[in-house]
Tab-separated table of C-alpha atoms in Angstrom:
chain	number	residue	atom	x	y	z
M	1	MET	CA	7.442	4.983	-28.356
M	2	SER	CA	7.953	8.688	-29.085
M	3	THR	CA	6.590	10.101	-32.319
M	4	PRO	CA	8.955	12.088	-34.593
M	5	SER	CA	7.205	15.343	-33.649
M	6	ALA	CA	7.451	14.568	-29.914
M	7	THR	CA	11.121	13.722	-30.280
M	8	ARG	CA	11.695	16.987	-32.162
M	9	VAL	CA	10.054	19.012	-29.382
M	10	ARG	CA	12.127	17.136	-26.815
M	11	VAL	CA	15.380	17.898	-28.642
M	12	ILE	CA	14.521	21.580	-29.161
M	13	ALA	CA	13.660	21.997	-25.482
M	14	ALA	CA	16.949	20.370	-24.492
M	15	LEU	CA	18.915	22.621	-26.847
M	16	VAL	CA	17.247	25.681	-25.331
M	17	MET	CA	17.825	24.637	-21.713
M	18	ALA	CA	21.394	23.332	-22.061
M	19	PRO	CA	23.182	26.666	-22.738
M	20	PHE	CA	21.516	28.285	-19.719
M	21	ALA	CA	22.443	25.392	-17.437
M	22	ILE	CA	26.025	25.206	-18.702
M	23	GLY	CA	26.464	28.976	-18.541
M	24	ALA	CA	25.186	29.120	-14.956
M	25	ILE	CA	27.513	26.310	-13.856
M	26	LEU	CA	30.602	27.781	-15.476
M	27	LEU	CA	30.030	31.500	-14.845
M	28	LEU	CA	28.105	31.944	-11.602
M	29	PRO	CA	29.774	31.922	-8.172
M	30	THR	CA	28.754	29.003	-5.968
M	31	SER	CA	26.417	31.070	-3.797
M	32	TRP	CA	24.401	32.298	-6.775
M	33	LEU	CA	24.366	28.889	-8.427
M	34	ALA	CA	23.183	27.318	-5.163
M	35	MET	CA	20.263	29.761	-5.005
M	36	LEU	CA	19.316	29.069	-8.607
M	37	ALA	CA	19.644	25.313	-8.078
M	38	ALA	CA	17.520	25.528	-4.926
M	39	LEU	CA	14.730	27.100	-6.967
M	40	VAL	CA	14.887	24.344	-9.600
M	41	PHE	CA	15.178	21.557	-7.040
M	42	LEU	CA	12.246	22.903	-5.030
M	43	VAL	CA	10.075	22.962	-8.153
M	44	GLY	CA	10.989	19.301	-8.583
M	45	LEU	CA	10.108	18.679	-4.944
M	46	TRP	CA	6.734	20.377	-5.464
M	47	GLU	CA	6.063	17.808	-8.202
M	48	TRP	CA	7.282	15.045	-5.884
M	49	PHE	CA	4.604	16.077	-3.378
M	50	LYS	CA	2.021	15.650	-6.123
M	51	LEU	CA	3.253	12.098	-6.750
M	52	ALA	CA	2.981	11.544	-2.988
M	53	GLU	CA	-0.691	12.528	-3.326
M	54	ILE	CA	-0.484	15.818	-1.487
M	55	ASP	CA	-3.032	17.513	-3.708
M	56	ASP	CA	-3.970	20.606	-1.698
M	57	THR	CA	-1.902	23.709	-2.324
M	58	LEU	CA	-1.617	24.797	1.327
M	59	PRO	CA	-0.052	21.563	2.679
M	60	ARG	CA	2.319	21.417	-0.288
M	61	THR	CA	3.340	25.041	0.312
M	62	VAL	CA	3.990	24.370	4.000
M	63	LEU	CA	6.074	21.294	3.179
M	64	LEU	CA	8.029	23.162	0.517
M	65	THR	CA	8.711	26.029	2.914
M	66	ALA	CA	9.981	23.551	5.521
M	67	ASN	CA	12.461	22.129	3.020
M	68	LEU	CA	13.566	25.617	2.006
M	69	LEU	CA	14.172	26.478	5.659
M	70	LEU	CA	16.211	23.292	6.016
M	71	MET	CA	18.413	24.426	3.135
M	72	VAL	CA	18.851	27.845	4.715
M	73	LEU	CA	19.708	26.245	8.062
M	74	LEU	CA	22.359	24.061	6.428
M	75	VAL	CA	23.960	27.082	4.770
M	76	TRP	CA	23.927	28.973	8.082
M	77	ALA	CA	25.455	26.000	9.941
M	78	SER	CA	28.169	25.638	7.288
M	79	ARG	CA	29.288	29.270	7.445
M	80	GLY	CA	31.309	28.598	10.593
M	81	SER	CA	32.725	25.338	9.278
M	82	PRO	CA	35.770	25.718	7.014
M	83	ASP	CA	35.267	22.205	5.633
M	84	LEU	CA	31.515	22.652	5.150
M	85	VAL	CA	30.943	19.658	7.413
M	86	PRO	CA	27.126	19.962	7.622
M	87	LEU	CA	26.826	19.918	3.833
M	88	ARG	CA	29.210	16.961	3.600
M	89	LEU	CA	27.269	14.976	6.187
M	90	VAL	CA	23.933	15.615	4.495
M	91	SER	CA	25.423	14.701	1.112
M	92	LEU	CA	26.675	11.433	2.598
M	93	LEU	CA	23.206	10.847	4.021
M	94	GLY	CA	21.944	11.122	0.459
M	95	VAL	CA	24.156	8.219	-0.627
M	96	VAL	CA	22.824	6.115	2.243
M	97	TRP	CA	19.270	7.020	1.314
M	98	TRP	CA	19.681	5.923	-2.306
M	99	LEU	CA	21.065	2.577	-1.151
M	100	LEU	CA	17.892	2.164	0.897
M	101	ALA	CA	15.848	3.288	-2.108
M	102	LEU	CA	17.324	0.378	-4.037
M	103	LEU	CA	15.759	-1.950	-1.465
M	104	TRP	CA	12.480	-0.080	-1.878
M	105	LEU	CA	12.621	-0.751	-5.627
M	106	LEU	CA	12.916	-4.463	-4.912
M	107	ARG	CA	9.646	-4.249	-2.955
M	108	PHE	CA	7.439	-2.738	-5.630
M	109	SER	CA	4.275	-2.674	-3.538
M	110	PHE	CA	5.805	-0.995	-0.464
M	111	ALA	CA	3.885	2.217	0.316
M	112	SER	CA	1.891	1.748	-2.876
M	113	ASN	CA	-1.491	2.309	-1.258
M	114	HIS	CA	-3.077	5.676	-0.575
M	115	GLU	CA	-2.938	5.670	3.212
M	116	THR	CA	-1.339	8.408	5.299
M	117	TRP	CA	1.623	6.273	6.374
M	118	ALA	CA	2.554	5.672	2.721
M	119	ARG	CA	2.525	9.407	2.058
M	120	VAL	CA	4.788	10.020	5.050
M	121	PHE	CA	7.382	7.633	3.632
M	122	LYS	CA	7.239	9.315	0.239
M	123	LEU	CA	7.454	12.808	1.703
M	124	ALA	CA	10.515	11.826	3.738
M	125	ALA	CA	11.984	10.274	0.596
M	126	GLY	CA	11.523	13.584	-1.223
M	127	THR	CA	13.530	15.497	1.357
M	128	LEU	CA	16.216	12.794	1.463
M	129	ALA	CA	16.500	12.936	-2.319
M	130	VAL	CA	16.427	16.675	-2.939
M	131	VAL	CA	18.295	18.285	-0.033
M	132	PRO	CA	21.428	16.042	-0.130
M	133	ALA	CA	21.630	16.448	-3.917
M	134	TRP	CA	21.521	20.222	-3.502
M	135	CYS	CA	24.257	20.029	-0.855
M	136	ALA	CA	26.378	17.851	-3.147
M	137	LEU	CA	25.942	20.294	-6.018
M	138	GLY	CA	27.279	23.116	-3.871
M	139	LEU	CA	30.172	21.037	-2.574
M	140	ILE	CA	31.304	19.975	-6.038
M	141	HIS	CA	31.037	23.485	-7.454
M	142	ALA	CA	32.929	25.024	-4.515
M	143	SER	CA	35.744	22.451	-4.618
M	144	GLN	CA	39.186	23.518	-5.752
M	145	PRO	CA	40.534	23.512	-8.347
M	146	ASN	CA	38.017	23.588	-11.210
M	147	GLY	CA	34.973	22.714	-9.127
M	148	HIS	CA	32.664	24.354	-11.646
M	149	VAL	CA	34.018	22.130	-14.411
M	150	TRP	CA	33.753	19.008	-12.247
M	151	LEU	CA	30.103	19.809	-11.579
M	152	LEU	CA	29.515	20.116	-15.312
M	153	ILE	CA	31.234	16.745	-15.785
M	154	ALA	CA	29.044	15.175	-13.091
M	155	LEU	CA	25.887	16.403	-14.801
M	156	ALA	CA	27.222	15.512	-18.250
M	157	ILE	CA	27.731	11.938	-17.034
M	158	VAL	CA	24.013	11.699	-16.282
M	159	TRP	CA	23.022	13.377	-19.544
M	160	ALA	CA	25.315	11.112	-21.569
M	161	ALA	CA	24.045	8.050	-19.711
M	162	ASP	CA	20.454	8.998	-20.573
M	163	SER	CA	21.353	9.471	-24.236
M	164	GLY	CA	23.448	6.293	-24.363
M	165	ALA	CA	20.672	4.272	-22.761
M	166	TYR	CA	18.096	5.670	-25.203
M	167	PHE	CA	20.284	4.917	-28.238
M	168	ALA	CA	21.281	1.421	-27.111
M	169	GLY	CA	17.746	0.587	-26.041
M	170	ARG	CA	16.291	1.603	-29.404
M	171	HIS	CA	18.896	-0.141	-31.542
M	172	PHE	CA	19.907	-3.153	-29.467
M	173	GLY	CA	17.117	-3.619	-26.907
M	174	GLY	CA	16.142	-7.272	-26.559
M	175	ARG	CA	19.003	-8.604	-28.692
M	176	TRP	CA	21.753	-9.368	-26.186
M	177	PHE	CA	19.943	-10.598	-23.091
M	178	GLY	CA	17.063	-12.557	-24.522
M	179	GLY	CA	14.578	-9.725	-24.176
M	180	ARG	CA	15.096	-9.366	-20.429
M	181	LYS	CA	14.043	-5.997	-19.033
M	182	LEU	CA	15.828	-4.004	-16.362
M	183	ALA	CA	12.783	-3.478	-14.126
M	184	PRO	CA	9.642	-4.549	-16.022
M	185	ARG	CA	7.154	-3.766	-13.252
M	186	ILE	CA	8.525	-0.279	-12.721
M	187	SER	CA	9.647	0.878	-16.165
M	188	PRO	CA	8.821	-1.676	-18.885
M	189	ASN	CA	10.756	0.128	-21.629
M	190	LYS	CA	14.133	0.016	-19.874
M	191	THR	CA	16.384	-2.763	-21.126
M	192	LEU	CA	19.659	-4.263	-19.980
M	193	GLU	CA	21.150	-3.232	-23.312
M	194	GLY	CA	20.113	0.325	-22.515
M	195	LEU	CA	21.825	0.100	-19.137
M	196	LEU	CA	25.084	-0.924	-20.814
M	197	GLY	CA	24.716	1.880	-23.341
M	198	GLY	CA	24.187	4.341	-20.519
M	199	LEU	CA	27.268	3.089	-18.691
M	200	ALA	CA	29.353	3.406	-21.851
M	201	GLY	CA	28.160	6.952	-22.538
M	202	GLY	CA	28.587	8.150	-18.964
M	203	VAL	CA	32.044	6.650	-18.505
M	204	LEU	CA	33.270	8.002	-21.846
M	205	VAL	CA	32.186	11.531	-20.979
M	206	ALA	CA	33.763	11.246	-17.517
M	207	LEU	CA	37.137	10.134	-18.852
M	208	VAL	CA	37.220	12.745	-21.612
M	209	GLY	CA	36.090	15.490	-19.247
M	210	ALA	CA	38.600	14.498	-16.566
M	211	SER	CA	41.413	14.517	-19.118
M	212	ILE	CA	40.428	17.970	-20.338
M	213	VAL	CA	40.285	19.379	-16.807
M	214	GLY	CA	43.775	18.080	-16.081
M	215	ALA	CA	43.329	14.791	-14.232
M	216	GLY	CA	46.486	12.707	-14.412
M	217	LEU	CA	46.685	9.246	-15.910
M	218	ALA	CA	46.930	7.738	-12.428
M	219	GLN	CA	43.597	9.355	-11.494
M	220	LEU	CA	41.625	8.013	-14.452
M	221	PRO	CA	40.881	4.585	-12.869
M	222	ALA	CA	39.303	6.410	-9.920
M	223	VAL	CA	37.328	8.638	-12.300
M	224	PHE	CA	36.206	5.500	-14.132
M	225	ALA	CA	34.988	3.865	-10.916
M	226	VAL	CA	33.165	6.992	-9.737
M	227	ALA	CA	31.564	7.422	-13.163
M	228	VAL	CA	30.257	3.841	-13.095
M	229	ALA	CA	28.782	4.372	-9.619
M	230	THR	CA	27.324	7.723	-10.687
M	231	VAL	CA	25.559	6.192	-13.695
M	232	LEU	CA	24.222	3.260	-11.677
M	233	PHE	CA	22.845	5.518	-8.975
M	234	SER	CA	21.299	7.794	-11.608
M	235	VAL	CA	19.425	4.737	-12.878
M	236	VAL	CA	18.186	4.081	-9.334
M	237	GLY	CA	16.942	7.689	-9.145
M	238	ASP	CA	15.197	7.349	-12.488
M	239	LEU	CA	13.561	4.075	-11.469
M	240	PHE	CA	12.465	5.448	-8.116
M	241	GLU	CA	10.609	8.318	-9.729
M	242	SER	CA	9.053	5.818	-12.153
M	243	LEU	CA	7.942	3.798	-9.129
M	244	LEU	CA	6.231	6.838	-7.619
M	245	LYS	CA	4.475	7.517	-10.923
M	246	ARG	CA	3.378	3.877	-11.205
M	247	HIS	CA	1.856	4.012	-7.747
M	248	VAL	CA	-0.415	6.922	-8.724
M	249	GLY	CA	-0.855	6.117	-12.422
M	250	ALA	CA	0.963	9.223	-13.685
M	251	LYS	CA	2.890	9.399	-16.968
M	252	ASP	CA	4.975	12.446	-16.043
M	253	SER	CA	5.634	14.411	-12.879
M	254	GLY	CA	4.307	17.547	-14.578
M	255	ASP	CA	4.085	19.377	-17.888
M	256	LEU	CA	6.331	22.374	-17.335
M	257	ILE	CA	8.999	21.388	-19.896
M	258	PRO	CA	7.756	20.723	-23.452
M	259	GLY	CA	8.576	17.190	-24.539
M	260	HIS	CA	10.173	16.326	-21.209
M	261	GLY	CA	7.296	16.393	-18.729
M	262	GLY	CA	7.999	17.966	-15.372
M	263	VAL	CA	11.156	19.289	-13.754
M	264	LEU	CA	11.401	16.138	-11.634
M	265	ASP	CA	11.439	14.043	-14.800
M	266	ARG	CA	14.713	15.801	-15.696
M	267	LEU	CA	16.113	15.753	-12.175
M	268	ASP	CA	15.401	12.181	-11.058
M	269	GLY	CA	18.749	10.721	-12.119
M	270	VAL	CA	20.659	13.861	-11.101
M	271	LEU	CA	19.289	13.722	-7.549
M	272	ALA	CA	20.807	10.288	-6.995
M	273	ALA	CA	23.982	10.901	-8.993
M	274	LEU	CA	25.286	14.106	-7.378
M	275	PRO	CA	25.825	12.797	-3.810
M	276	VAL	CA	27.635	9.742	-5.174
M	277	PHE	CA	29.878	11.814	-7.426
M	278	ALA	CA	30.620	14.239	-4.582
M	279	LEU	CA	31.563	11.382	-2.275
M	280	GLY	CA	33.733	9.704	-4.892
M	281	LYS	CA	35.503	12.965	-5.728
M	282	GLU	CA	36.174	13.514	-2.030
M	283	LEU	CA	37.469	9.988	-1.432
M	284	PHE	CA	39.761	9.846	-4.462
M	285	GLY	CA	40.817	13.478	-4.457
M	286	PHE	CA	40.417	14.335	-8.113
C-alpha cells in the first residue's frame, strides 16, 4: 500500500511527464517522435536486460546496440515501401508474441531459474515486446487523418485503464468476486474489480476521444472493441513485467522516475497495447 507521501511524489512526477509526452505526440513529426520514442523504449529495454539477469554493462550494451540496429534496419527497409509493410509485419508479430506471453503467464515457473537458456527466452521476449511496440507507435502516428491524435488516444486508454484499475481496486477490491485475485502468484494486489475498473476507464476514454477526433457513430462499436482488447493486452504486459520481477525478486525495474520506479514500469502495459491498437485501427479503418 502506498503511503500518502509516496502517492504525492507519484502524482507530481506524472504531472511533470505528461505535458512533455502529450506535446511530443501532438507537435512532433513522426520521424522525430520515432527517434524520441526509440530512446525511451531502449532505456526500458536496458532495464529489461537487468530483469533477465544480464548484469554486466558490456553485454547489455551489445544487446541494446543490436536492438537499435534492428530498428534502423526496419526504418531503412520501410523507406521503399509505400505501405510501410515491414513495420506492419513486425507490429503484427508483436500481437502474436503477447498472445504467447499469455501462455507464459499461465506457466509461472517457466524460465524462472537462473540458467542461460532462461535468459535467452527473456532476452528474446524483450526484443519481441519493445521493437513491435515501437513500430506500432510509428504506424499509428503516421496514419491519416489525425494519426497523432489517435496515438494519444491509444496511450490515454492505457493511462485511464491504470487509473481506473487503481481506483476500483482500492475502493471495491474483494467485494464483488469473493476476494478472488487476478493473478495472485504474479501480482497479489491486482483484483478482478480492478480489472473491471480499468476496462471501464479505458473504454470511456476511447469513446470520448474517438468522438472528439471525428469518428462516426457507426465506428464507435469498433472503437469499443479495440479499446477492450487494448486494455486487456495492457494488463498482460503489466503482468508479464511483474512476472520477470518476481523471478528475480525485484520490486521495480529501476529507480529513474520518482514514485514510479523504472521506465519499464511505465511502459509495460504500453508495449503490449500499441500493437493491438494499431492492428485494430488498421482492420476497422477508423
